[in-house]
Amino acid sequence: KSLNPDHWVELREKQRQYSAIVRGFLTQLRDNGETADLNPTLCTFALFGMIQSAYLWYDPRGKVKPNELKEIFTRIFTGGILVEEAKSRESDNRRLAR
């Protein structure tokens, strides 16, 4: 809200560029069978939403240091929060529900 219109236009363009890079990367991973068959645009928005909202609650002077936060975000986005045993149970439950 505090940006002047020229800076706002520049910021939006940078956001579009970064989104295109991440979306392209996620599309490539999906097309190579390296990720689940999920919508790359939605995944891009989810990633940036997770990152961009951190400023609302994250305190770099708190218990979790910036590098640890990066590791947690990376783990959540790339692997989820469930351990392998829980993922296996969840998969079994989905299969049984069919």
GROMACS .gro file of C-alpha atoms in nm:
model
   98
    1LYS     CA    1   0.000   0.000   0.000
    2SER     CA    2   0.293   0.232   0.059
    3LEU     CA    3   0.451   0.177  -0.283
    4ASN     CA    4   0.414   0.437  -0.550
    5PRO     CA    5   0.242   0.316  -0.870
    6ASP     CA    6   0.567   0.273  -1.063
    7HIS     CA    7   0.718   0.056  -0.793
    8TRP     CA    8   0.394  -0.141  -0.766
    9VAL     CA    9   0.407  -0.221  -1.139
   10GLU     CA   10   0.771  -0.328  -1.104
   11LEU     CA   11   0.692  -0.547  -0.803
   12ARG     CA   12   0.401  -0.717  -0.981
   13GLU     CA   13   0.625  -0.790  -1.280
   14LYS     CA   14   0.890  -0.948  -1.055
   15GLN     CA   15   0.619  -1.156  -0.888
   16ARG     CA   16   0.502  -1.278  -1.229
   17GLN     CA   17   0.858  -1.365  -1.328
   18TYR     CA   18   0.928  -1.560  -1.008
   19SER     CA   19   0.594  -1.738  -1.032
   20ALA     CA   20   0.666  -1.839  -1.392
   21ILE     CA   21   1.006  -1.979  -1.292
   22VAL     CA   22   0.864  -2.185  -1.004
   23ARG     CA   23   0.561  -2.297  -1.206
   24GLY     CA   24   0.790  -2.406  -1.491
   25PHE     CA   25   1.012  -2.599  -1.253
   26LEU     CA   26   0.714  -2.771  -1.089
   27THR     CA   27   0.563  -2.850  -1.429
   28GLN     CA   28   0.888  -3.008  -1.541
   29LEU     CA   29   0.911  -3.217  -1.224
   30ARG     CA   30   0.550  -3.331  -1.265
   31ASP     CA   31   0.596  -3.411  -1.634
   32ASN     CA   32   0.906  -3.617  -1.549
   33GLY     CA   33   0.705  -3.813  -1.292
   34GLU     CA   34   0.907  -3.674  -1.002
   35THR     CA   35   0.609  -3.522  -0.818
   36ALA     CA   36   0.245  -3.600  -0.765
   37ASP     CA   37   0.011  -3.505  -1.047
   38LEU     CA   38  -0.088  -3.170  -0.899
   39ASN     CA   39  -0.167  -2.840  -1.065
   40PRO     CA   40   0.167  -2.651  -1.086
   41THR     CA   41  -0.002  -2.311  -1.068
   42LEU     CA   42  -0.186  -2.403  -0.750
   43CYS     CA   43   0.133  -2.546  -0.601
   44THR     CA   44   0.318  -2.224  -0.688
   45PHE     CA   45   0.052  -2.015  -0.515
   46ALA     CA   46   0.063  -2.246  -0.211
   47LEU     CA   47   0.441  -2.216  -0.185
   48PHE     CA   48   0.444  -1.839  -0.214
   49GLY     CA   49   0.148  -1.809   0.023
   50MET     CA   50   0.333  -2.010   0.285
   51ILE     CA   51   0.645  -1.798   0.245
   52GLN     CA   52   0.475  -1.460   0.217
   53SER     CA   53   0.256  -1.507   0.523
   54ALA     CA   54   0.553  -1.584   0.750
   55TYR     CA   55   0.619  -1.214   0.807
   56LEU     CA   56   0.292  -1.200   1.003
   57TRP     CA   57   0.405  -1.442   1.272
   58TYR     CA   58   0.774  -1.523   1.235
   59ASP     CA   59   1.020  -1.367   1.482
   60PRO     CA   60   1.384  -1.418   1.374
   61ARG     CA   61   1.488  -1.351   1.735
   62GLY     CA   62   1.271  -1.640   1.854
   63LYS     CA   63   1.353  -2.005   1.905
   64VAL     CA   64   1.338  -2.095   1.535
   65LYS     CA   65   1.626  -1.943   1.341
   66PRO     CA   66   1.586  -1.839   0.974
   67ASN     CA   67   1.779  -2.138   0.840
   68GLU     CA   68   1.563  -2.377   1.043
   69LEU     CA   69   1.249  -2.207   0.913
   70LYS     CA   70   1.377  -2.256   0.558
   71GLU     CA   71   1.438  -2.625   0.629
   72ILE     CA   72   1.089  -2.669   0.776
   73PHE     CA   73   0.922  -2.493   0.484
   74THR     CA   74   1.125  -2.701   0.239
   75ARG     CA   75   1.030  -3.022   0.419
   76ILE     CA   76   0.661  -2.933   0.430
   77PHE     CA   77   0.648  -2.832   0.065
   78THR     CA   78   0.855  -3.116  -0.077
   79GLY     CA   79   0.765  -3.402   0.155
   80GLY     CA   80   0.470  -3.306   0.366
   81ILE     CA   81   0.453  -3.343   0.740
   82LEU     CA   82   0.369  -3.712   0.770
   83VAL     CA   83   0.639  -3.969   0.837
   84GLU     CA   84   0.655  -4.264   0.598
   85GLU     CA   85   0.455  -4.493   0.829
   86ALA     CA   86   0.172  -4.242   0.851
   87LYS     CA   87   0.180  -4.186   0.473
   88SER     CA   88   0.151  -4.560   0.423
   89ARG     CA   89  -0.149  -4.582   0.660
   90GLU     CA   90  -0.312  -4.285   0.486
   91SER     CA   91  -0.263  -4.453   0.148
   92ASP     CA   92  -0.411  -4.779   0.284
   93ASN     CA   93  -0.711  -4.589   0.425
   94ARG     CA   94  -0.775  -4.422   0.090
   95ARG     CA   95  -0.756  -4.756  -0.089
   96LEU     CA   96  -1.003  -4.911   0.156
   97ALA     CA   97  -1.244  -4.620   0.118
   98ARG     CA   98  -1.285  -4.683  -0.254
   0.00000   0.00000   0.00000
